[in-house]
Each structure stands twice: as structure tokens, then as C-alpha cells.
mmCIF file of N, CA and C and ligand atoms in Angstrom:
data_model
loop_
_atom_site.group_PDB
_atom_site.id
_atom_site.type_symbol
_atom_site.label_atom_id
_atom_site.label_comp_id
_atom_site.label_asym_id
_atom_site.label_seq_id
_atom_site.Cartn_x
_atom_site.Cartn_y
_atom_site.Cartn_z
ATOM 1 N N MET A 683 106.412 -137.203 135.794
ATOM 2 C CA MET A 683 107.573 -136.325 135.996
ATOM 3 C C MET A 683 108.542 -136.668 135.022
ATOM 4 N N ALA A 684 109.085 -135.735 134.421
ATOM 5 C CA ALA A 684 110.261 -135.982 133.402
ATOM 6 C C ALA A 684 111.412 -136.567 134.075
ATOM 7 N N GLU A 685 112.224 -137.376 133.450
ATOM 8 C CA GLU A 685 113.352 -137.901 134.098
ATOM 9 C C GLU A 685 114.433 -136.870 134.248
ATOM 10 N N THR A 686 115.230 -136.880 135.343
ATOM 11 C CA THR A 686 116.274 -135.966 135.535
ATOM 12 C C THR A 686 117.684 -136.474 135.654
ATOM 13 N N ILE A 687 118.587 -135.762 135.799
ATOM 14 C CA ILE A 687 119.886 -136.285 135.870
ATOM 15 C C ILE A 687 120.181 -136.931 137.165
ATOM 16 N N PHE A 688 119.186 -136.831 138.098
ATOM 17 C CA PHE A 688 119.302 -137.333 139.392
ATOM 18 C C PHE A 688 118.765 -138.777 139.412
ATOM 19 N N THR A 689 117.735 -139.028 138.363
ATOM 20 C CA THR A 689 117.309 -140.321 138.205
ATOM 21 C C THR A 689 118.410 -141.168 137.734
ATOM 22 N N LYS A 690 119.272 -140.661 136.835
ATOM 23 C CA LYS A 690 120.300 -141.427 136.161
ATOM 24 C C LYS A 690 121.341 -141.732 137.345
ATOM 25 N N ILE A 691 121.430 -140.740 138.266
ATOM 26 C CA ILE A 691 122.389 -141.029 139.435
ATOM 27 C C ILE A 691 121.843 -142.154 140.358
ATOM 28 N N LEU A 692 120.512 -141.969 140.572
ATOM 29 C CA LEU A 692 119.941 -143.096 141.444
ATOM 30 C C LEU A 692 120.032 -144.397 140.700
ATOM 31 N N ASN A 693 119.807 -144.443 139.483
ATOM 32 C CA ASN A 693 119.928 -145.711 138.736
ATOM 33 C C ASN A 693 121.372 -146.214 138.426
ATOM 34 N N LYS A 694 122.390 -145.474 139.006
ATOM 35 C CA LYS A 694 123.654 -145.664 138.590
ATOM 36 C C LYS A 694 124.227 -145.697 137.294
ATOM 37 N N GLU A 695 123.590 -145.009 136.525
ATOM 38 C CA GLU A 695 123.729 -144.905 135.019
ATOM 39 C C GLU A 695 124.877 -143.797 134.781
ATOM 40 N N ILE A 696 124.972 -142.829 135.707
ATOM 41 C CA ILE A 696 126.093 -141.847 135.712
ATOM 42 C C ILE A 696 126.638 -141.945 137.127
ATOM 43 N N PRO A 697 128.137 -141.532 137.283
ATOM 44 C CA PRO A 697 128.666 -141.756 138.570
ATOM 45 C C PRO A 697 128.318 -140.490 139.594
ATOM 46 N N ALA A 698 128.277 -140.820 140.791
ATOM 47 C CA ALA A 698 128.316 -139.775 141.866
ATOM 48 C C ALA A 698 129.104 -140.175 143.066
ATOM 49 N N GLU A 699 129.402 -139.120 143.685
ATOM 50 C CA GLU A 699 130.354 -139.572 144.933
ATOM 51 C C GLU A 699 129.354 -139.637 146.134
ATOM 52 N N VAL A 700 128.903 -140.903 146.281
ATOM 53 C CA VAL A 700 127.798 -141.142 147.265
ATOM 54 C C VAL A 700 128.340 -141.036 148.675
ATOM 55 N N LEU A 701 127.590 -140.377 149.595
ATOM 56 C CA LEU A 701 128.078 -140.201 150.904
ATOM 57 C C LEU A 701 127.141 -141.045 151.898
ATOM 58 N N TYR A 702 125.848 -141.185 151.435
ATOM 59 C CA TYR A 702 124.921 -142.010 152.238
ATOM 60 C C TYR A 702 123.898 -142.550 151.306
ATOM 61 N N GLU A 703 123.437 -143.690 151.763
ATOM 62 C CA GLU A 703 122.263 -144.359 150.873
ATOM 63 C C GLU A 703 121.464 -145.177 151.807
ATOM 64 N N ASP A 704 120.052 -145.117 151.775
ATOM 65 C CA ASP A 704 119.308 -146.051 152.337
ATOM 66 C C ASP A 704 118.079 -146.259 151.367
ATOM 67 N N ASP A 705 117.140 -146.916 151.918
ATOM 68 C CA ASP A 705 115.913 -147.283 151.090
ATOM 69 C C ASP A 705 115.015 -146.030 150.487
ATOM 70 N N LEU A 706 115.232 -144.938 151.309
ATOM 71 C CA LEU A 706 114.504 -143.730 151.042
ATOM 72 C C LEU A 706 115.223 -142.679 150.357
ATOM 73 N N ALA A 707 116.591 -142.577 150.475
ATOM 74 C CA ALA A 707 117.264 -141.399 150.100
ATOM 75 C C ALA A 707 118.706 -141.781 149.721
ATOM 76 N N LEU A 708 119.270 -140.657 149.101
ATOM 77 C CA LEU A 708 120.584 -140.812 148.491
ATOM 78 C C LEU A 708 121.264 -139.415 148.760
ATOM 79 N N ALA A 709 122.491 -139.544 149.252
ATOM 80 C CA ALA A 709 123.268 -138.153 149.517
ATOM 81 C C ALA A 709 124.510 -138.313 148.553
ATOM 82 N N PHE A 710 124.796 -137.367 147.946
ATOM 83 C CA PHE A 710 126.104 -137.511 147.008
ATOM 84 C C PHE A 710 126.630 -135.945 146.973
ATOM 85 N N LYS A 711 127.920 -135.920 146.719
ATOM 86 C CA LYS A 711 128.525 -134.655 146.528
ATOM 87 C C LYS A 711 128.099 -133.830 145.375
ATOM 88 N N ASP A 712 127.872 -132.536 145.673
ATOM 89 C CA ASP A 712 127.417 -131.580 144.436
ATOM 90 C C ASP A 712 128.665 -131.467 143.477
ATOM 91 N N ILE A 713 128.433 -131.637 142.246
ATOM 92 C CA ILE A 713 129.523 -131.581 141.090
ATOM 93 C C ILE A 713 130.145 -130.150 141.056
ATOM 94 N N ASN A 714 129.539 -129.084 141.731
ATOM 95 C CA ASN A 714 129.885 -127.805 141.518
ATOM 96 C C ASN A 714 129.889 -127.262 142.945
ATOM 97 N N PRO A 715 130.817 -127.693 143.859
ATOM 98 C CA PRO A 715 130.693 -127.324 145.326
ATOM 99 C C PRO A 715 130.859 -125.761 145.669
ATOM 100 N N GLN A 716 129.888 -125.441 146.350
ATOM 101 C CA GLN A 716 129.927 -123.892 146.853
ATOM 102 C C GLN A 716 130.468 -123.806 148.296
ATOM 103 N N ALA A 717 131.029 -124.751 148.853
ATOM 104 C CA ALA A 717 131.526 -124.928 150.110
ATOM 105 C C ALA A 717 132.470 -126.040 150.263
ATOM 106 N N PRO A 718 133.324 -126.004 151.371
ATOM 107 C CA PRO A 718 134.380 -127.213 151.459
ATOM 108 C C PRO A 718 133.471 -128.593 151.413
ATOM 109 N N LEU A 719 132.315 -128.656 152.127
ATOM 110 C CA LEU A 719 131.531 -129.731 151.888
ATOM 111 C C LEU A 719 130.124 -129.257 151.399
ATOM 112 N N HIS A 720 129.829 -129.765 150.215
ATOM 113 C CA HIS A 720 128.485 -129.358 149.586
ATOM 114 C C HIS A 720 127.909 -130.617 148.963
ATOM 115 N N PHE A 721 126.903 -131.161 149.667
ATOM 116 C CA PHE A 721 126.409 -132.365 149.059
ATOM 117 C C PHE A 721 124.762 -132.235 148.968
ATOM 118 N N LEU A 722 124.112 -132.966 148.232
ATOM 119 C CA LEU A 722 122.661 -133.007 147.878
ATOM 120 C C LEU A 722 122.197 -134.276 148.594
ATOM 121 N N VAL A 723 120.937 -134.098 149.123
ATOM 122 C CA VAL A 723 120.179 -135.247 149.646
ATOM 123 C C VAL A 723 118.849 -135.162 148.903
ATOM 124 N N ILE A 724 118.740 -136.419 148.261
ATOM 125 C CA ILE A 724 117.451 -136.488 147.422
ATOM 126 C C ILE A 724 116.635 -137.767 147.772
ATOM 127 N N PRO A 725 115.313 -137.621 147.616
ATOM 128 C CA PRO A 725 114.556 -138.831 147.849
ATOM 129 C C PRO A 725 114.570 -139.746 146.692
ATOM 130 N N LYS A 726 114.617 -141.104 147.042
ATOM 131 C CA LYS A 726 114.600 -141.959 145.827
ATOM 132 C C LYS A 726 113.294 -141.763 145.088
ATOM 133 N N LYS A 727 112.163 -141.472 145.682
ATOM 134 C CA LYS A 727 110.757 -141.217 144.956
ATOM 135 C C LYS A 727 111.135 -139.900 144.174
ATOM 136 N N PRO A 728 110.791 -139.921 142.987
ATOM 137 C CA PRO A 728 110.946 -138.636 142.338
ATOM 138 C C PRO A 728 109.722 -137.647 142.466
ATOM 139 N N ILE A 729 110.060 -136.336 143.049
ATOM 140 C CA ILE A 729 109.174 -135.390 143.216
ATOM 141 C C ILE A 729 109.773 -134.137 142.690
ATOM 142 N N ALA A 730 109.169 -133.481 141.757
ATOM 143 C CA ALA A 730 109.631 -132.497 140.909
ATOM 144 C C ALA A 730 110.058 -131.157 141.715
ATOM 145 N N THR A 731 109.101 -130.745 142.559
ATOM 146 C CA THR A 731 109.457 -129.428 143.295
ATOM 147 C C THR A 731 108.899 -129.572 144.632
ATOM 148 N N ILE A 732 109.135 -128.583 145.558
ATOM 149 C CA ILE A 732 108.583 -128.464 146.808
ATOM 150 C C ILE A 732 106.988 -128.369 146.658
ATOM 151 N N ASN A 733 106.552 -127.736 145.669
ATOM 152 C CA ASN A 733 105.151 -127.504 145.290
ATOM 153 C C ASN A 733 104.408 -128.966 145.161
ATOM 154 N N ASP A 734 105.099 -129.852 144.788
ATOM 155 C CA ASP A 734 104.626 -131.245 144.460
ATOM 156 C C ASP A 734 104.680 -132.155 145.724
ATOM 157 N N ILE A 735 105.068 -131.712 146.911
ATOM 158 C CA ILE A 735 105.176 -132.594 148.111
ATOM 159 C C ILE A 735 103.815 -132.760 148.641
ATOM 160 N N THR A 736 103.338 -133.983 148.904
ATOM 161 C CA THR A 736 101.996 -134.136 149.443
ATOM 162 C C THR A 736 101.983 -134.601 150.847
ATOM 163 N N GLN A 737 100.817 -134.704 151.556
ATOM 164 C CA GLN A 737 100.925 -135.031 152.986
ATOM 165 C C GLN A 737 101.584 -136.592 153.165
ATOM 166 N N ASP A 738 101.436 -137.336 152.128
ATOM 167 C CA ASP A 738 101.972 -138.644 152.268
ATOM 168 C C ASP A 738 103.577 -138.625 152.226
ATOM 169 N N ASP A 739 104.159 -137.443 151.863
ATOM 170 C CA ASP A 739 105.523 -137.330 151.689
ATOM 171 C C ASP A 739 106.262 -136.730 152.868
ATOM 172 N N ARG A 740 105.480 -136.483 154.021
ATOM 173 C CA ARG A 740 105.871 -135.674 155.224
ATOM 174 C C ARG A 740 107.041 -136.494 155.967
ATOM 175 N N GLU A 741 106.985 -137.619 156.065
ATOM 176 C CA GLU A 741 108.088 -138.455 156.780
ATOM 177 C C GLU A 741 109.302 -138.425 155.928
ATOM 178 N N LEU A 742 109.060 -138.717 154.541
ATOM 179 C CA LEU A 742 110.071 -138.776 153.556
ATOM 180 C C LEU A 742 110.924 -137.455 153.392
ATOM 181 N N VAL A 743 110.251 -136.306 153.405
ATOM 182 C CA VAL A 743 110.811 -135.083 153.424
ATOM 183 C C VAL A 743 111.592 -134.754 154.761
ATOM 184 N N GLY A 744 111.052 -135.118 155.886
ATOM 185 C CA GLY A 744 111.669 -134.998 157.124
ATOM 186 C C GLY A 744 112.968 -135.822 157.156
ATOM 187 N N HIS A 745 112.934 -137.012 156.508
ATOM 188 C CA HIS A 745 114.086 -137.887 156.516
ATOM 189 C C HIS A 745 115.307 -137.227 155.702
ATOM 190 N N LEU A 746 115.034 -136.343 154.885
ATOM 191 C CA LEU A 746 116.192 -135.754 154.226
ATOM 192 C C LEU A 746 116.890 -134.881 155.107
ATOM 193 N N SER A 747 116.198 -134.121 155.950
ATOM 194 C CA SER A 747 117.098 -133.428 157.002
ATOM 195 C C SER A 747 117.798 -134.292 158.036
ATOM 196 N N LEU A 748 117.228 -135.292 158.358
ATOM 197 C CA LEU A 748 118.016 -136.407 159.218
ATOM 198 C C LEU A 748 119.280 -136.789 158.523
ATOM 199 N N VAL A 749 119.195 -137.142 157.248
ATOM 200 C CA VAL A 749 120.304 -137.638 156.507
ATOM 201 C C VAL A 749 121.337 -136.471 156.417
ATOM 202 N N ALA A 750 120.956 -135.387 156.085
ATOM 203 C CA ALA A 750 121.710 -134.184 156.180
ATOM 204 C C ALA A 750 122.541 -133.965 157.360
ATOM 205 N N ALA A 751 121.732 -133.976 158.460
ATOM 206 C CA ALA A 751 122.538 -133.866 159.758
ATOM 207 C C ALA A 751 123.434 -135.033 160.087
ATOM 208 N N LYS A 752 123.091 -136.146 159.699
ATOM 209 C CA LYS A 752 123.982 -137.477 160.045
ATOM 210 C C LYS A 752 125.207 -137.193 159.200
ATOM 211 N N VAL A 753 125.197 -136.910 157.869
ATOM 212 C CA VAL A 753 126.344 -136.909 157.125
ATOM 213 C C VAL A 753 127.342 -135.666 157.486
ATOM 214 N N VAL A 754 126.636 -134.496 157.727
ATOM 215 C CA VAL A 754 127.482 -133.364 158.297
ATOM 216 C C VAL A 754 128.253 -134.000 159.610
ATOM 217 N N ALA A 755 127.538 -134.450 160.428
ATOM 218 C CA ALA A 755 128.178 -134.965 161.824
ATOM 219 C C ALA A 755 129.305 -135.946 161.471
ATOM 220 N N GLU A 756 129.145 -136.834 160.517
ATOM 221 C CA GLU A 756 130.199 -137.872 160.199
ATOM 222 C C GLU A 756 131.347 -136.970 159.791
ATOM 223 N N HIS A 757 131.202 -135.845 159.120
ATOM 224 C CA HIS A 757 132.435 -135.031 158.851
ATOM 225 C C HIS A 757 132.892 -134.144 159.831
ATOM 226 N N GLY A 758 132.475 -134.104 160.999
ATOM 227 C CA GLY A 758 132.877 -133.469 162.147
ATOM 228 C C GLY A 758 132.558 -131.969 162.005
ATOM 229 N N LEU A 759 131.478 -131.633 161.225
ATOM 230 C CA LEU A 759 131.153 -130.155 160.979
ATOM 231 C C LEU A 759 129.833 -129.650 161.537
ATOM 232 N N ALA A 760 129.338 -130.576 162.310
ATOM 233 C CA ALA A 760 127.861 -130.313 162.958
ATOM 234 C C ALA A 760 127.934 -129.036 163.847
ATOM 235 N N GLU A 761 128.877 -129.117 164.745
ATOM 236 C CA GLU A 761 128.823 -127.982 165.692
ATOM 237 C C GLU A 761 129.080 -126.837 165.313
ATOM 238 N N GLN A 762 130.147 -126.536 164.297
ATOM 239 C CA GLN A 762 130.417 -125.265 163.745
ATOM 240 C C GLN A 762 129.149 -124.606 163.019
ATOM 241 N N GLY A 763 128.381 -125.606 162.456
ATOM 242 C CA GLY A 763 127.132 -125.114 161.813
ATOM 243 C C GLY A 763 127.269 -125.272 160.246
ATOM 244 N N TYR A 764 126.079 -125.168 159.646
ATOM 245 C CA TYR A 764 125.938 -125.393 158.210
ATOM 246 C C TYR A 764 124.661 -124.874 157.741
ATOM 247 N N ARG A 765 124.402 -124.990 156.471
ATOM 248 C CA ARG A 765 123.118 -124.502 155.857
ATOM 249 C C ARG A 765 122.471 -125.648 154.953
ATOM 250 N N THR A 766 121.229 -125.656 155.119
ATOM 251 C CA THR A 766 120.389 -126.644 154.295
ATOM 252 C C THR A 766 119.468 -125.731 153.395
ATOM 253 N N VAL A 767 119.397 -125.993 152.217
ATOM 254 C CA VAL A 767 118.646 -125.170 151.253
ATOM 255 C C VAL A 767 117.911 -126.070 150.222
ATOM 256 N N MET A 768 116.517 -125.835 150.016
ATOM 257 C CA MET A 768 115.795 -126.418 148.982
ATOM 258 C C MET A 768 115.297 -125.297 148.090
ATOM 259 N N ASN A 769 115.869 -125.381 146.889
ATOM 260 C CA ASN A 769 115.269 -124.171 145.853
ATOM 261 C C ASN A 769 113.984 -124.858 145.165
ATOM 262 N N CYS A 770 113.093 -123.911 144.796
ATOM 263 C CA CYS A 770 111.832 -124.065 144.101
ATOM 264 C C CYS A 770 111.737 -123.247 142.862
ATOM 265 N N ASN A 771 111.715 -123.988 141.730
ATOM 266 C CA ASN A 771 111.297 -123.169 140.555
ATOM 267 C C ASN A 771 112.277 -122.032 140.141
ATOM 268 N N GLU A 772 111.758 -121.416 139.112
ATOM 269 C CA GLU A 772 112.843 -120.417 138.446
ATOM 270 C C GLU A 772 113.409 -119.432 139.526
ATOM 271 N N PHE A 773 112.610 -118.823 140.124
ATOM 272 C CA PHE A 773 112.958 -117.642 141.167
ATOM 273 C C PHE A 773 113.736 -118.252 142.320
ATOM 274 N N GLY A 774 113.315 -119.363 142.622
ATOM 275 C CA GLY A 774 114.267 -120.113 143.887
ATOM 276 C C GLY A 774 115.574 -120.644 143.276
ATOM 277 N N GLY A 775 115.745 -120.538 141.921
ATOM 278 C CA GLY A 775 117.084 -120.967 141.484
ATOM 279 C C GLY A 775 117.214 -122.469 141.193
ATOM 280 N N GLN A 776 115.954 -123.157 141.133
ATOM 281 C CA GLN A 776 116.011 -124.573 140.828
ATOM 282 C C GLN A 776 116.493 -124.935 139.373
ATOM 283 N N THR A 777 117.317 -125.793 139.192
ATOM 284 C CA THR A 777 117.685 -126.147 137.986
ATOM 285 C C THR A 777 117.372 -127.658 137.698
ATOM 286 N N VAL A 778 117.421 -128.434 138.703
ATOM 287 C CA VAL A 778 117.052 -129.959 138.421
ATOM 288 C C VAL A 778 115.820 -130.173 139.185
ATOM 289 N N TYR A 779 114.817 -130.713 138.366
ATOM 290 C CA TYR A 779 113.364 -130.933 138.857
ATOM 291 C C TYR A 779 113.118 -132.189 139.449
ATOM 292 N N HIS A 780 114.025 -132.486 140.507
ATOM 293 C CA HIS A 780 113.769 -133.706 141.447
ATOM 294 C C HIS A 780 114.266 -133.091 142.752
ATOM 295 N N ILE A 781 113.381 -132.955 143.688
ATOM 296 C CA ILE A 781 113.682 -132.184 144.891
ATOM 297 C C ILE A 781 115.052 -132.679 145.606
ATOM 298 N N HIS A 782 115.778 -131.775 146.008
ATOM 299 C CA HIS A 782 117.031 -132.065 146.600
ATOM 300 C C HIS A 782 117.276 -131.061 147.736
ATOM 301 N N LEU A 783 117.845 -131.455 148.822
ATOM 302 C CA LEU A 783 118.402 -130.581 149.789
ATOM 303 C C LEU A 783 119.711 -130.339 149.700
ATOM 304 N N HIS A 784 120.128 -129.034 149.473
ATOM 305 C CA HIS A 784 121.506 -128.717 149.404
ATOM 306 C C HIS A 784 122.133 -128.676 150.734
ATOM 307 N N VAL A 785 123.177 -129.183 151.109
ATOM 308 C CA VAL A 785 123.883 -129.031 152.419
ATOM 309 C C VAL A 785 125.290 -128.460 152.141
ATOM 310 N N LEU A 786 125.480 -127.370 152.876
ATOM 311 C CA LEU A 786 126.734 -126.713 152.758
ATOM 312 C C LEU A 786 127.184 -126.406 154.057
ATOM 313 N N ALA A 787 128.708 -126.875 154.102
ATOM 314 C CA ALA A 787 129.271 -126.828 155.464
ATOM 315 C C ALA A 787 130.933 -126.550 155.208
ATOM 316 N N GLY A 788 131.461 -126.162 156.408
ATOM 317 C CA GLY A 788 132.903 -126.135 156.382
ATOM 318 C C GLY A 788 133.472 -124.776 156.113
ATOM 319 N N LYS A 789 132.433 -123.708 156.007
ATOM 320 C CA LYS A 789 133.057 -122.269 155.992
ATOM 321 C C LYS A 789 131.955 -121.412 156.433
ATOM 322 N N PRO A 790 132.172 -120.145 156.941
ATOM 323 C CA PRO A 790 131.113 -119.354 157.384
ATOM 324 C C PRO A 790 130.246 -118.908 156.000
ATOM 325 N N LEU A 791 129.009 -118.994 155.992
ATOM 326 C CA LEU A 791 128.070 -118.614 154.788
ATOM 327 C C LEU A 791 127.529 -117.399 154.876
ATOM 328 N N GLY A 792 127.562 -116.639 153.845
ATOM 329 C CA GLY A 792 126.867 -115.248 153.675
ATOM 330 C C GLY A 792 125.399 -115.353 153.699
ATOM 331 N N TRP A 793 124.678 -114.327 154.101
ATOM 332 C CA TRP A 793 123.180 -114.219 154.000
ATOM 333 C C TRP A 793 122.937 -112.651 153.877
ATOM 334 N N PRO A 794 122.097 -112.243 153.084
ATOM 335 C CA PRO A 794 121.167 -113.073 152.236
ATOM 336 C C PRO A 794 121.850 -113.588 151.020
ATOM 337 N N PRO A 795 121.394 -114.646 150.299
ATOM 338 C CA PRO A 795 122.199 -115.226 149.149
ATOM 339 C C PRO A 795 121.846 -114.456 147.914
ATOM 340 N N TYR A 796 121.756 -113.130 147.829
ATOM 341 C CA TYR A 796 121.474 -112.471 146.714
ATOM 342 C C TYR A 796 122.614 -112.633 145.595
ATOM 343 N N THR A 797 122.194 -112.778 144.384
ATOM 344 C CA THR A 797 123.191 -112.804 143.207
ATOM 345 C C THR A 797 122.686 -111.617 142.271
ATOM 346 N N ASP A 798 123.581 -111.200 141.453
ATOM 347 C CA ASP A 798 123.327 -110.196 140.476
ATOM 348 C C ASP A 798 122.003 -110.570 139.654
ATOM 349 N N LYS A 799 121.877 -111.856 139.312
ATOM 350 C CA LYS A 799 120.638 -112.267 138.588
ATOM 351 C C LYS A 799 119.474 -112.098 139.336
ATOM 352 N N ILE A 800 119.465 -112.429 140.542
ATOM 353 C CA ILE A 800 118.290 -112.266 141.457
ATOM 354 C C ILE A 800 118.059 -110.861 141.709
ATOM 355 N N LYS A 801 119.042 -109.949 141.863
ATOM 356 C CA LYS A 801 118.863 -108.533 142.144
ATOM 357 C C LYS A 801 118.141 -108.030 140.805
ATOM 358 N N GLN A 802 118.513 -108.410 139.590
ATOM 359 C CA GLN A 802 117.846 -107.930 138.425
ATOM 360 C C GLN A 802 116.341 -108.074 138.383
ATOM 361 N N HIS A 803 115.902 -109.185 138.920
ATOM 362 C CA HIS A 803 114.411 -109.524 139.047
ATOM 363 C C HIS A 803 113.776 -108.636 139.935
ATOM 364 N N LEU A 804 114.436 -108.164 141.018
ATOM 365 C CA LEU A 804 113.783 -107.276 142.083
ATOM 366 C C LEU A 804 113.768 -105.678 141.546
ATOM 367 N N GLU A 805 114.699 -105.388 140.626
ATOM 368 C CA GLU A 805 114.877 -103.983 140.311
ATOM 369 C C GLU A 805 113.701 -103.728 139.175
HETATM 370 P P1 AMP B 601 119.382 -126.419 142.036
HETATM 371 O O1 AMP B 601 119.994 -125.401 141.215
HETATM 372 O O2 AMP B 601 119.023 -125.963 143.427
HETATM 373 O O3 AMP B 601 118.342 -127.324 141.300
HETATM 374 O O4 AMP B 601 120.726 -127.455 142.212
HETATM 375 C C1 AMP B 601 121.166 -128.526 141.336
HETATM 376 C C2 AMP B 601 122.486 -128.852 141.802
HETATM 377 O O5 AMP B 601 122.816 -130.147 141.222
HETATM 378 C C3 AMP B 601 123.590 -127.877 141.495
HETATM 379 O O6 AMP B 601 124.196 -127.387 142.545
HETATM 380 C C4 AMP B 601 124.518 -128.721 140.595
HETATM 381 O O7 AMP B 601 125.799 -128.384 140.674
HETATM 382 C C5 AMP B 601 124.181 -130.117 140.949
HETATM 383 N N1 AMP B 601 124.459 -131.074 139.851
HETATM 384 C C6 AMP B 601 124.067 -131.116 138.649
HETATM 385 N N2 AMP B 601 124.547 -132.212 138.119
HETATM 386 C C7 AMP B 601 125.058 -133.011 138.925
HETATM 387 C C8 AMP B 601 125.810 -134.216 138.931
HETATM 388 N N3 AMP B 601 125.862 -135.004 137.817
HETATM 389 N N4 AMP B 601 126.322 -134.627 140.102
HETATM 390 C C9 AMP B 601 126.219 -133.855 141.204
HETATM 391 N N5 AMP B 601 125.637 -132.804 141.368
HETATM 392 C C10 AMP B 601 124.968 -132.317 140.137
#
């Protein structure tokens, strides 16, 4: 798998605002936040897309959700609700090819998440 910017964050080669870290995962603030609290949870194991997740990764991928919920709870935002999203490939809007769970919290979130770019694909 090609190295991504998230590998550099994992290796501390570029800075990130880290919210949680353990031996399996890292959570850090998104550099372009779309909500009052917007962070990413990534596995330390590099996996390019959801399509590349294997049976061996089941616990690891589940762990990402547990980290998401823990960090949101620490910010006091769990009860009001939040969203987790994992984008896959071009149509999913994925830009960094190291899987990451987006976690957006702290405001009511619209649905569906259509943008003009996605609408153009549908028309
Ligand atoms: P996606 O488009 O789903 O692949 O999401 C990639 C996310 O990574 C975007 O929301 C970016 O804002 C975020 N991002 C890119 N570079 C950085 C960085 N250096 N630190 C934190 N977040 C980043």
C-alpha cells in the first residue's frame, strides 16, 4: 500500500492534534473540521479502503467505533448524538487511502449528505 499522509501522522513526522492513542488506533482532529468536533480514528495497521478489510481485521475495525464513542463521550457529546462515516473510493468521497472513521459531533447534522459534485454523478 502506498504511504499516505496518515502514515506520516502515525510516525510523528507531521503534527496532529491527537485525542486518543493505543497500540491499535490513533484518533486526531480533522484539519478541515465540518462540525464543532470532527476527528478521525485510524488503525495503526495501514488498510487502504473498506474493500481491503479482511476477516482478520474484524476486531480492529470494531475497535475504531469503540474509540470514536469513547472520545465523543469524553467531550460530553455522546447523548446529543453524532455521526461516524467511513468513505470508500472515489464515489464515496475518499481522498486519503488509509481507512479512517470520521466522527462529527456538536451540531445537528443534515442527511442525506449530497453535494453538488455527487449530484452531477447522479444526473
Ligand atoms: P476522506 O475524504 O474521507 O478521505 O477524508 C480525509 C480527511 O482527512 C479529510 O476530512 C481531511 O480534512 C483530513 N486530513 C487531511 N490531511 C490531514 C492532516 N494532515 N491532519 C488532519 N486531517 C487531515
